Short mmCIF file of C-alpha atoms in Angstrom, two decimals:
data_model
loop_
_atom_site.label_atom_id
_atom_site.label_comp_id
_atom_site.label_asym_id
_atom_site.label_seq_id
_atom_site.Cartn_x
_atom_site.Cartn_y
_atom_site.Cartn_z
CA MET A 1 -10.76 -8.06 11.08
CA ASP A 2 -7.93 -8.29 13.60
CA ARG A 3 -7.98 -6.75 17.04
CA ALA A 4 -5.03 -4.56 17.92
CA PRO A 5 -3.12 -5.21 21.15
CA PRO A 6 -3.67 -3.11 24.29
CA PRO A 7 -2.35 0.48 24.40
CA GLY A 8 1.36 0.82 24.98
CA SER A 9 2.45 -1.79 22.44
CA PRO A 10 1.37 -0.56 19.00
CA ARG A 11 4.10 -2.43 17.19
CA ASP A 12 2.73 -5.74 18.45
CA ALA A 13 -0.11 -5.41 15.95
CA VAL A 14 2.41 -5.79 13.13
CA GLY A 15 4.58 -8.24 15.06
CA GLN A 16 1.68 -10.63 15.56
CA ARG A 17 1.08 -10.64 11.82
CA TRP A 18 4.69 -11.51 11.14
CA LEU A 19 4.35 -14.39 13.58
CA ALA A 20 1.37 -15.53 11.51
CA VAL A 21 3.58 -15.34 8.40
CA PHE A 22 6.26 -17.48 10.08
CA ALA A 23 3.65 -20.02 11.19
CA PHE A 24 2.18 -20.20 7.70
CA GLN A 25 5.59 -20.74 6.16
CA ALA A 26 6.40 -23.42 8.73
CA VAL A 27 3.21 -25.28 7.84
CA LEU A 28 3.95 -24.87 4.15
CA SER A 29 7.48 -26.16 4.67
CA ALA A 30 6.20 -29.16 6.63
CA ALA A 31 3.69 -29.98 3.89
CA ALA A 32 6.37 -29.72 1.20
CA SER A 33 8.72 -31.92 3.21
CA ALA A 34 6.02 -34.55 3.72
CA LEU A 35 5.24 -34.56 0.01
CA HIS A 36 8.94 -34.91 -0.77
CA LEU A 37 9.32 -37.81 1.62
CA VAL A 38 6.42 -39.64 -0.01
CA ALA A 39 7.58 -39.03 -3.58
CA SER A 40 11.31 -39.64 -3.10
CA PRO A 41 12.87 -43.07 -3.81
CA ARG A 42 13.74 -45.27 -0.89
CA GLY A 43 16.22 -48.05 -0.34
CA ARG A 44 18.90 -46.52 -2.54
CA ARG A 45 22.41 -45.74 -1.42
CA TYR A 46 24.73 -43.05 -2.73
CA PRO A 47 28.26 -44.45 -2.62
CA LEU A 48 29.95 -41.23 -3.74
CA LEU A 49 28.08 -39.24 -1.11
CA GLY A 50 28.68 -41.90 1.50
CA VAL A 51 25.18 -41.55 2.98
CA PRO A 52 21.99 -43.55 2.50
CA ALA A 53 18.95 -42.01 0.89
CA GLY A 54 17.12 -42.05 4.24
CA LEU A 55 19.60 -39.57 5.70
CA LEU A 56 19.15 -37.25 2.74
CA LEU A 57 15.41 -37.39 3.22
CA ALA A 58 15.80 -36.71 6.96
CA LEU A 59 17.85 -33.59 6.24
CA HIS A 60 15.20 -32.21 3.89
CA PRO A 61 12.80 -30.85 6.58
CA LEU A 62 15.65 -29.10 8.41
CA LEU A 63 16.96 -27.43 5.26
CA ALA A 64 13.44 -26.53 4.16
CA CYS A 65 12.70 -24.84 7.50
CA ALA A 66 15.97 -22.90 7.28
CA ALA A 67 15.06 -21.81 3.76
CA THR A 68 11.61 -20.58 4.81
CA GLY A 69 13.21 -18.65 7.67
CA LEU A 70 15.53 -16.90 5.22
CA LEU A 71 12.59 -16.14 2.95
CA ALA A 72 10.58 -14.65 5.81
CA LEU A 73 13.56 -12.53 6.84
CA ALA A 74 13.98 -11.24 3.28
CA LEU A 75 10.30 -10.23 3.14
CA LEU A 76 10.53 -8.68 6.60
CA LEU A 77 13.43 -6.47 5.52
CA THR A 78 11.79 -5.17 2.36
CA ALA A 79 7.97 -5.35 2.56
CA SER A 80 6.59 -1.84 3.05
CA PRO A 81 3.37 0.08 2.34
CA HIS A 82 5.32 3.13 1.19
CA PRO A 83 6.11 3.33 -2.55
CA ARG A 84 9.67 4.47 -1.93
CA PRO A 85 12.06 1.59 -2.72
CA PRO A 86 13.92 -0.02 0.20
CA PRO A 87 17.52 1.11 0.72
CA LEU A 88 20.12 -0.49 -1.53
CA ARG A 89 21.71 -2.36 1.38
CA ARG A 90 18.41 -3.96 2.28
CA ARG A 91 17.75 -4.93 -1.31
CA ALA A 92 21.20 -6.49 -1.60
CA LEU A 93 20.77 -8.36 1.69
CA ALA A 94 17.29 -9.55 0.68
CA THR A 95 18.62 -10.78 -2.65
CA ALA A 96 21.36 -12.74 -0.85
CA LEU A 97 18.79 -14.21 1.53
CA LEU A 98 16.49 -15.22 -1.33
CA ALA A 99 19.42 -16.81 -3.17
CA ALA A 100 20.40 -18.73 -0.03
CA ALA A 101 16.80 -19.82 0.51
CA GLY A 102 16.61 -21.11 -3.05
CA ALA A 103 19.91 -22.95 -2.66
CA LEU A 104 18.80 -24.68 0.54
CA SER A 105 15.38 -25.57 -0.84
CA VAL A 106 16.64 -27.07 -4.09
CA ALA A 107 19.75 -28.68 -2.60
CA ALA A 108 17.56 -30.35 0.04
CA SER A 109 16.13 -32.45 -2.78
CA ALA A 110 19.44 -34.21 -3.40
CA ALA A 111 17.61 -37.54 -3.29
CA ILE A 112 16.42 -36.93 -6.87
CA LEU A 113 20.02 -37.24 -8.13
CA PRO A 114 21.24 -40.50 -9.68
CA GLU A 115 22.88 -43.07 -7.41
CA GLY A 116 26.36 -42.27 -8.71
CA ALA A 117 26.14 -38.55 -7.97
CA GLY A 118 28.70 -36.96 -5.69
CA TRP A 119 28.88 -33.85 -3.56
CA ALA A 120 29.85 -31.79 -6.60
CA ALA A 121 26.50 -32.66 -8.17
CA VAL A 122 24.76 -31.55 -4.97
CA ALA A 123 26.68 -28.27 -5.21
CA GLY A 124 25.44 -27.91 -8.79
CA LEU A 125 21.92 -28.51 -7.54
CA GLY A 126 22.44 -25.78 -4.96
CA PHE A 127 23.72 -23.47 -7.69
CA ARG A 128 20.44 -23.95 -9.52
CA GLY A 129 18.66 -22.92 -6.35
CA VAL A 130 20.80 -19.79 -6.17
CA VAL A 131 19.76 -18.89 -9.71
CA LEU A 132 16.12 -19.50 -8.79
CA GLY A 133 16.38 -17.18 -5.78
CA ALA A 134 18.13 -14.52 -7.86
CA VAL A 135 15.46 -14.66 -10.58
CA PHE A 136 12.71 -14.39 -7.96
CA ALA A 137 14.52 -11.41 -6.42
CA ALA A 138 14.75 -9.76 -9.84
CA HIS A 139 10.97 -10.12 -10.28
CA TYR A 140 10.39 -9.04 -6.69
CA PHE A 141 12.28 -5.77 -6.94
CA GLY A 142 11.89 -5.10 -10.67
CA ARG A 143 8.08 -5.29 -10.52
CA ARG A 144 7.88 -3.41 -7.18
CA ARG A 145 6.28 -6.39 -5.51
CA TRP A 146 7.71 -5.35 -2.13
CA LEU A 147 4.98 -2.70 -2.05
CA LEU A 148 2.02 -3.67 0.14
CA GLN A 149 -1.06 -2.68 -1.85
CA PHE A 150 -4.20 -2.27 0.21
CA PRO A 151 -7.31 -3.66 -1.51
CA VAL A 152 -10.41 -1.54 -1.98
CA VAL A 153 -12.67 -4.34 -0.70
CA GLN A 154 -11.68 -6.27 2.41
CA ARG A 155 -12.33 -9.99 1.93
CA PRO A 156 -12.10 -12.76 4.54
CA LEU A 157 -8.65 -14.24 4.95
CA PHE A 158 -9.57 -17.56 3.34
CA TYR A 159 -10.96 -15.97 0.18
CA GLY A 160 -8.06 -13.55 0.00
CA LEU A 161 -5.65 -16.51 -0.07
CA LYS A 162 -7.85 -18.46 -2.46
CA MET A 163 -7.88 -15.64 -5.02
CA GLY A 164 -4.09 -15.65 -5.13
CA LEU A 165 -3.56 -19.36 -5.74
CA LEU A 166 -3.99 -19.31 -9.51
CA PRO A 167 -1.96 -16.10 -10.12
CA SER A 168 0.76 -17.40 -7.81
CA GLY A 169 0.85 -20.68 -9.73
CA LYS A 170 1.20 -18.87 -13.06
CA ARG A 171 3.98 -16.62 -11.78
CA ALA A 172 5.72 -19.60 -10.17
CA LEU A 173 5.69 -21.51 -13.45
CA LYS A 174 7.10 -18.49 -15.27
CA VAL A 175 9.85 -17.88 -12.72
CA SER A 176 10.79 -21.56 -12.49
CA LEU A 177 10.98 -21.88 -16.28
CA GLN A 178 13.24 -18.83 -16.54
CA ALA A 179 15.43 -20.02 -13.68
CA PHE A 180 15.66 -23.56 -15.06
CA CYS A 181 16.75 -22.39 -18.51
CA LEU A 182 19.21 -19.84 -17.15
CA SER A 183 20.75 -22.26 -14.65
CA PHE A 184 20.99 -24.99 -17.30
CA VAL A 185 23.02 -22.65 -19.50
CA LEU A 186 25.18 -21.29 -16.67
CA ILE A 187 26.00 -24.74 -15.30
CA LEU A 188 27.65 -25.59 -18.62
CA LEU A 189 30.27 -22.95 -17.77
CA LEU A 190 31.11 -24.62 -14.46
CA PRO A 191 33.55 -27.55 -13.98
CA GLN A 192 32.58 -30.98 -15.26
CA GLN A 193 32.19 -32.37 -11.74
CA VAL A 194 29.07 -30.32 -10.97
CA ARG A 195 27.22 -31.72 -13.95
CA ILE A 196 25.00 -34.73 -13.62
CA GLY A 197 26.43 -37.83 -15.26
CA GLY A 198 24.85 -41.09 -16.33
CA SER A 199 22.95 -42.21 -19.35
CA ILE A 200 20.89 -39.88 -21.47
CA GLY A 201 17.68 -41.36 -20.11
CA SER A 202 18.71 -40.88 -16.47
CA GLN A 203 19.83 -37.33 -17.21
CA ILE A 204 16.48 -36.50 -18.79
CA LEU A 205 14.61 -37.94 -15.82
CA THR A 206 16.84 -36.03 -13.42
CA GLN A 207 16.29 -32.76 -15.31
CA ILE A 208 12.53 -33.34 -15.19
CA GLY A 209 12.79 -33.93 -11.46
CA ILE A 210 14.86 -30.77 -11.00
CA PHE A 211 12.28 -28.73 -12.92
CA ILE A 212 9.46 -30.12 -10.78
CA VAL A 213 11.38 -29.28 -7.60
CA THR A 214 12.18 -25.81 -8.95
CA ALA A 215 8.53 -25.19 -9.79
CA GLY A 216 7.48 -26.38 -6.32
CA VAL A 217 10.00 -24.13 -4.56
CA SER A 218 8.98 -21.21 -6.77
CA PHE A 219 5.32 -21.77 -5.86
CA CYS A 220 6.26 -21.77 -2.16
CA LEU A 221 8.03 -18.43 -2.66
CA GLU A 222 5.06 -16.95 -4.51
CA ILE A 223 2.40 -18.16 -2.10
CA SER A 224 4.44 -16.92 0.87
CA HIS A 225 4.69 -13.49 -0.73
CA HIS A 226 0.96 -13.49 -1.42
CA PHE A 227 0.24 -14.45 2.19
CA VAL A 228 2.32 -11.48 3.37
CA GLN A 229 0.28 -9.18 1.11
CA VAL A 230 -3.05 -10.52 2.36
CA VAL A 231 -2.17 -10.58 6.06
CA HIS A 232 -0.53 -7.17 6.34
CA THR A 233 -3.21 -5.29 4.40
CA ARG A 234 -6.12 -6.54 6.51
CA ARG A 235 -7.90 -3.98 8.62
CA CYS A 236 -6.83 -3.89 12.25
CA SER A 237 -9.18 -2.40 14.88
CA PHE A 238 -7.34 0.13 17.05
CA ALA A 239 -9.81 0.07 19.91
CA PRO A 240 -10.29 -1.85 23.15
CA PRO A 241 -13.05 -4.48 23.28
CA GLN A 242 -16.46 -2.90 23.60
CA SER A 243 -17.25 -4.58 26.93
CA THR A 244 -14.14 -3.37 28.75
CA ALA A 245 -13.74 -0.32 30.97
CA ALA A 246 -11.35 1.30 28.49
CA ALA A 247 -14.07 1.31 25.85
CA GLU A 248 -16.31 3.27 28.23
CA THR A 249 -13.75 5.80 29.45
CA ASN A 250 -11.45 6.55 26.49
CA PRO A 251 -12.03 4.40 23.39
CA THR A 252 -10.11 6.71 21.02
CA GLU A 253 -6.83 7.15 22.85
CA PHE A 254 -5.12 4.14 21.30
CA ILE A 255 -5.75 5.15 17.69
CA LEU A 256 -4.86 8.78 18.41
CA GLU A 257 -1.57 7.78 20.03
CA THR A 258 -0.78 5.55 17.08
CA LEU A 259 -1.52 8.32 14.56
CA GLU A 260 0.48 10.93 16.43
CA GLN A 261 3.43 8.95 17.79
CA SER A 262 4.10 6.16 15.29
CA ASP A 263 6.94 6.44 12.80
CA PRO A 264 5.93 8.25 9.61
CA ARG A 265 5.12 5.92 6.70
CA SER A 266 5.37 2.85 8.92
CA LEU A 267 2.98 -0.05 8.48
CA ILE A 268 1.35 0.56 11.87
CA GLN A 269 0.55 4.13 10.80
CA TYR A 270 -1.01 2.94 7.54
CA LEU A 271 -3.16 0.46 9.44
CA ALA A 272 -4.29 3.19 11.85
CA TYR A 273 -5.39 5.48 9.00
CA GLN A 274 -7.15 2.57 7.33
CA ASP A 275 -9.06 1.77 10.51
CA LEU A 276 -9.97 5.42 11.04
CA CYS A 277 -11.33 5.66 7.50
CA ALA A 278 -13.44 2.53 7.96
CA VAL A 279 -14.92 3.81 11.23
CA SER A 280 -15.72 7.18 9.66
CA GLU A 281 -17.42 5.77 6.57
CA CYS A 282 -19.11 2.57 7.74
CA ASN A 283 -21.49 1.57 10.51
CA LEU A 284 -19.45 -1.41 11.66
CA GLU A 285 -18.56 0.25 14.98
CA PRO A 286 -20.84 3.27 15.43
CA TRP A 287 -19.95 3.54 19.13
CA ARG A 288 -16.39 4.43 18.17
CA ARG A 289 -17.48 7.19 15.81
CA ALA A 290 -19.85 8.54 18.47
CA ALA A 291 -16.84 8.91 20.78
CA PHE A 292 -15.21 11.24 18.22
CA PHE A 293 -17.92 13.85 18.84
CA GLU A 294 -17.43 14.07 22.61
CA GLU A 295 -18.49 17.29 24.34
CA SER A 296 -15.12 19.03 24.76
CA GLY A 297 -14.28 18.69 21.06
CA GLU A 298 -10.64 17.86 21.83
CA THR A 299 -10.87 14.35 20.35
CA TYR A 300 -12.45 15.62 17.15
CA LYS A 301 -9.78 18.31 16.76
CA ARG A 302 -6.98 15.77 17.22
CA ILE A 303 -8.50 13.45 14.63
CA VAL A 304 -9.02 16.25 12.11
CA THR A 305 -5.49 17.56 12.71
CA ALA A 306 -4.01 14.09 12.18
CA CYS A 307 -5.86 13.84 8.84
CA LEU A 308 -5.18 17.40 7.68
CA LYS A 309 -1.42 17.10 8.15
CA PRO A 310 -0.78 14.61 5.27
CA LEU A 311 -3.08 16.55 2.91
CA GLU A 312 -1.38 19.84 3.72
CA GLY A 313 2.02 18.29 3.14
CA PHE A 314 0.75 16.87 -0.13
CA SER A 315 -0.50 20.28 -1.31
CA SER A 316 2.68 22.07 -0.26
CA LYS A 317 4.87 19.65 -2.19
CA ILE A 318 2.81 20.12 -5.33
CA ALA A 319 2.89 23.90 -4.87
CA GLN A 320 6.66 23.77 -4.49
CA ALA A 321 7.02 21.64 -7.61
CA LEU A 322 4.74 23.86 -9.69
CA GLU A 323 6.60 27.02 -8.78
CA GLU A 324 8.32 27.90 -12.05
CA TYR A 325 8.29 24.28 -13.13
CA GLU A 326 10.96 23.19 -15.60
CA PRO A 327 10.76 19.71 -17.16
CA ASP A 328 14.55 19.34 -17.08
CA ASN A 329 14.86 20.25 -13.40
CA ILE A 330 15.49 16.94 -11.62
CA SER A 331 14.86 18.32 -8.13
CA GLN A 332 11.42 19.63 -9.11
CA GLN A 333 10.55 16.32 -10.75
CA TYR A 334 11.61 14.51 -7.59
CA ILE A 335 9.43 16.77 -5.43
CA LEU A 336 6.46 16.19 -7.72
CA PHE A 337 6.92 12.42 -7.65
CA SER A 338 7.48 12.36 -3.88
CA ALA A 339 4.23 14.28 -3.36
CA PHE A 340 2.27 11.28 -4.64
CA ASP A 341 4.21 8.76 -2.56
CA ASP A 342 1.72 9.25 0.27
CA SER A 343 -1.34 9.11 -1.98
CA GLN A 344 -2.75 6.09 -0.10
CA ILE A 345 -2.69 7.88 3.26
CA CYS A 346 -3.98 11.09 1.64
CA THR A 347 -6.86 9.10 0.15
CA TRP A 348 -7.81 7.69 3.55
CA CYS A 349 -7.47 11.13 5.14
CA ALA A 350 -9.73 12.79 2.55
CA ARG A 351 -12.35 10.07 2.90
CA THR A 352 -12.15 10.26 6.71
CA LEU A 353 -12.55 14.03 6.78
CA ALA A 354 -15.44 13.91 4.32
CA GLY A 355 -17.17 11.10 6.21
CA LEU A 356 -16.87 12.74 9.63
CA THR A 357 -17.88 16.18 8.33
CA ALA A 358 -20.93 14.79 6.52
CA ARG A 359 -22.00 12.65 9.48
CA SER A 360 -21.57 15.55 11.88
CA ARG A 361 -24.74 16.94 10.34
CA GLN A 362 -26.75 14.22 12.14
CA GLU A 363 -24.43 12.75 14.77
CA ASP A 364 -22.66 15.79 16.23
CA ARG A 365 -24.93 16.50 19.21
CA TYR A 366 -22.67 19.19 20.68
CA GLY A 367 -21.77 20.94 17.42
CA VAL A 368 -18.03 20.49 17.97
CA ALA A 369 -17.32 20.21 14.24
CA GLN A 370 -18.74 23.66 13.60
CA LEU A 371 -17.71 25.40 16.83
CA THR A 372 -14.07 24.31 16.60
CA GLY A 373 -13.78 25.55 13.01
CA CYS A 374 -12.95 22.10 11.71
CA ASN A 375 -15.54 22.22 8.94
CA ALA A 376 -13.94 25.29 7.39
CA ALA A 377 -10.44 23.82 7.80
CA VAL A 378 -11.53 20.56 6.15
CA MET A 379 -13.21 22.25 3.19
CA THR A 380 -10.28 24.64 2.69
CA THR A 381 -7.72 21.84 2.72
CA LEU A 382 -9.70 19.58 0.37
CA LEU A 383 -10.35 22.37 -2.12
CA SER A 384 -6.75 23.58 -1.97
CA ALA A 385 -5.43 20.07 -2.65
CA LEU A 386 -7.92 19.64 -5.51
CA VAL A 387 -6.94 22.94 -7.11
CA ALA A 388 -3.26 21.99 -6.83
CA ILE A 389 -3.84 18.66 -8.58
CA GLU A 390 -5.96 20.29 -11.28
CA ALA A 391 -3.14 22.77 -11.90
CA CYS A 392 -0.82 19.79 -12.18
CA LEU A 393 -3.19 18.34 -14.79
CA GLY A 394 -3.24 21.57 -16.79
CA LYS A 395 -6.27 23.43 -15.42
CA LYS A 396 -6.17 27.11 -14.51
CA THR A 397 -5.96 28.34 -10.92
CA ASN A 398 -7.03 31.98 -11.19
CA PRO A 399 -10.68 32.93 -10.53
CA LEU A 400 -13.03 33.50 -13.44
CA PRO A 401 -14.57 36.98 -13.92
CA MET A 402 -17.50 37.45 -11.59
CA HIS A 403 -19.80 38.73 -14.35
CA LEU A 404 -19.84 35.34 -16.05
CA GLY A 405 -23.08 33.47 -15.62
CA PRO A 406 -23.41 29.83 -14.72
CA GLU A 407 -23.77 28.84 -18.34
CA ASN A 408 -20.49 30.57 -19.20
CA ILE A 409 -18.74 29.06 -16.20
CA ARG A 410 -19.80 25.64 -17.36
CA LEU A 411 -18.38 26.22 -20.82
CA ALA A 412 -15.13 27.82 -19.68
CA HIS A 413 -12.55 25.07 -19.95
CA PHE A 414 -9.69 25.16 -17.49
CA SER A 415 -6.26 25.63 -18.97
CA THR A 416 -2.96 26.48 -17.42
CA VAL A 417 -2.10 30.12 -16.83
CA ARG A 418 1.21 29.83 -15.06
CA ARG A 419 3.50 28.94 -17.90
CA PRO A 420 2.88 27.46 -21.34
CA THR A 421 5.57 24.85 -20.72
CA GLY A 422 3.81 23.67 -17.57
CA THR A 423 0.66 22.48 -19.29
CA ALA A 424 -0.50 19.12 -17.96
CA ILE A 425 2.68 18.43 -16.04
CA ALA A 426 1.34 15.17 -14.66
CA SER A 427 0.62 13.84 -18.14
CA THR A 428 4.24 14.35 -19.18
CA GLU A 429 5.68 12.27 -16.32
CA GLY A 430 5.52 8.52 -16.73
CA GLY A 431 2.77 6.95 -14.62
CA LEU A 432 2.15 10.11 -12.61
CA HIS A 433 -1.02 11.17 -14.43
CA LYS A 434 -2.86 8.04 -13.25
CA LYS A 435 -2.15 8.85 -9.62
CA ALA A 436 -3.09 12.49 -10.18
CA TYR A 437 -6.42 11.63 -11.80
CA ALA A 438 -7.21 9.05 -9.10
CA MET A 439 -6.38 11.51 -6.30
CA ALA A 440 -8.44 14.23 -7.97
CA ASP A 441 -11.43 11.87 -8.13
CA VAL A 442 -11.09 11.08 -4.43
CA LEU A 443 -10.92 14.75 -3.46
CA ARG A 444 -13.81 15.67 -5.76
CA THR A 445 -15.96 12.88 -4.33
CA SER A 446 -15.08 13.93 -0.78
CA VAL A 447 -16.14 17.54 -1.40
CA TYR A 448 -19.36 16.39 -3.02
CA GLN A 449 -20.08 14.20 0.01
CA ILE A 450 -19.85 17.22 2.32
CA VAL A 451 -21.83 19.44 -0.04
CA SER A 452 -24.60 16.86 -0.33
CA ALA A 453 -24.92 16.69 3.46
CA PHE A 454 -25.11 20.50 3.85
CA ILE A 455 -26.75 21.33 0.52
CA ASP A 456 -29.71 23.20 2.06
CA ASP A 457 -27.53 25.51 4.12
CA LEU A 458 -25.07 26.02 1.30
CA ARG A 459 -27.77 27.01 -1.18
CA ALA A 460 -29.43 29.28 1.34
CA ASN A 461 -26.12 31.09 1.87
CA ALA A 462 -24.61 30.74 -1.60
CA LYS A 463 -23.18 34.26 -1.72
CA PRO A 464 -19.37 34.35 -1.96
CA ALA A 465 -19.09 36.39 1.25
CA SER A 466 -21.15 33.86 3.19
CA LEU A 467 -19.28 30.89 1.76
CA GLU A 468 -15.94 32.43 2.57
CA LYS A 469 -17.06 33.21 6.12
CA ASN A 470 -18.56 29.81 6.92
CA TRP A 471 -16.58 27.32 4.82
CA ILE A 472 -13.21 28.91 3.99
CA SER A 473 -10.75 29.51 6.82
CA GLU A 474 -10.59 33.24 7.46
CA GLY A 475 -7.23 34.88 8.03
CA ARG A 476 -5.40 31.81 6.80
CA LYS A 477 -3.97 31.72 3.31
CA PRO A 478 -4.59 28.39 1.55
CA ILE A 479 -1.52 26.34 0.82
CA TYR A 480 -2.31 26.49 -2.89
CA GLY A 481 -4.64 28.91 -4.65
CA SER A 482 -6.40 31.90 -3.16
CA GLN A 483 -9.57 32.25 -1.14
CA ALA A 484 -11.35 33.64 -4.20
CA VAL A 485 -10.42 30.54 -6.20
CA LEU A 486 -11.63 28.22 -3.42
CA VAL A 487 -14.91 30.11 -3.03
CA GLN A 488 -15.55 29.94 -6.76
CA LYS A 489 -14.66 26.25 -6.77
CA LEU A 490 -17.08 25.63 -3.92
CA SER A 491 -19.80 27.45 -5.84
CA LEU A 492 -19.33 25.03 -8.72
CA PHE A 493 -19.73 22.12 -6.32
CA ILE A 494 -22.94 23.59 -4.93
CA GLU A 495 -24.32 23.76 -8.46
CA TYR A 496 -23.01 20.22 -9.12
CA ARG A 497 -20.88 21.50 -12.01
CA ALA A 498 -17.40 20.74 -10.67
CA VAL A 499 -15.83 18.15 -12.97
#
């Protein structure tokens, strides 16, 4: 786990990780250059180039470092935790940088060319590097690999890198094979001078050498990308060291400032929500969670507000998309898809709210969670978001008749009541139903976590009027659904029948 920098410089937490990426790529470049120097032939001279082989080998580290710098810049411009694709200009610039990095990396291995090769052959070698960079860029953007995916289980840095070696090697072999075949075909369309001359045997050996270099460069690209994924998705602690004065006076100010003032959907904001979720659920730093329940209740309200905001925006977007939904309406489809763009943050927020609300049963000495009305706001928001997703999946949103018994409620299957054409909207959109089902599971688990902590009180006051008074925000219309629907949904959770 990394320690965030002092308050006042939240972006340094991400900047330090990019410095780690640059350092890793520099070490990787140095290792590749050393290996190239050992494996390359010595004592040869290239009369057409006019330079000895030693000079070509000396230029290799410089070109390799320049190539790794271009690669790091391309990843810096495009890597993001938000599912929305980078702007077209950034993608075009990153593609150009990756192509240039491939050209420099492959062209730096000019010592593998035959002794009679000229500068045109070196240009052809650089062209093959351009094709390699373009193919890698096509995989990078076509497979959405610019998206930083946060793992469910945080592993140590060494094991995180180790797990990616074999997959990176397989992808590198695939990319290098595609780039080698494509460049071999395209180079036949170029002038004769860029082709490699000599006997058939020397040409075969040269092509084998080019493929090995291409595979090595491709592996460097893949392992650098994997290192970016591992480093930037590690948990970062947004708190001062426990032994300092800041930890005694105000240990939560840094994470609250980051949540409230950082740019929306930025990496620093994602890391702050991830850290908040870990503190709320785990006992790694119980002193930080204890500071959330301070006597005034202001800290707890700010944390709950910061977590409720993404969930409320999520529910409102779904409600807007479901309003008279038409499958052919592009704007409504866009709203529905954009609602699930922030599913990662919404997942952390739901887990944080559930964890803090459940732990307030034992750890809230001053009762700030109940007195500030946060418990009712949390339950209302979670149930409203769950009802909205279930409507998106084809379940009904109107309350069942009150005369139905529990056995009839259990057998009453939910089905859409808004419009027949809106049945299971999420299942009709490609890939959206998986996100909807996953988000519904998170919300359902979060509500069950709260219900399990307060099960005695909930069962003792299981009447709809009592539930609405204590657990549903009074005088505040839910973003989606009605108070009657939320009360009935909560009753199903109390009976452990909500599925």
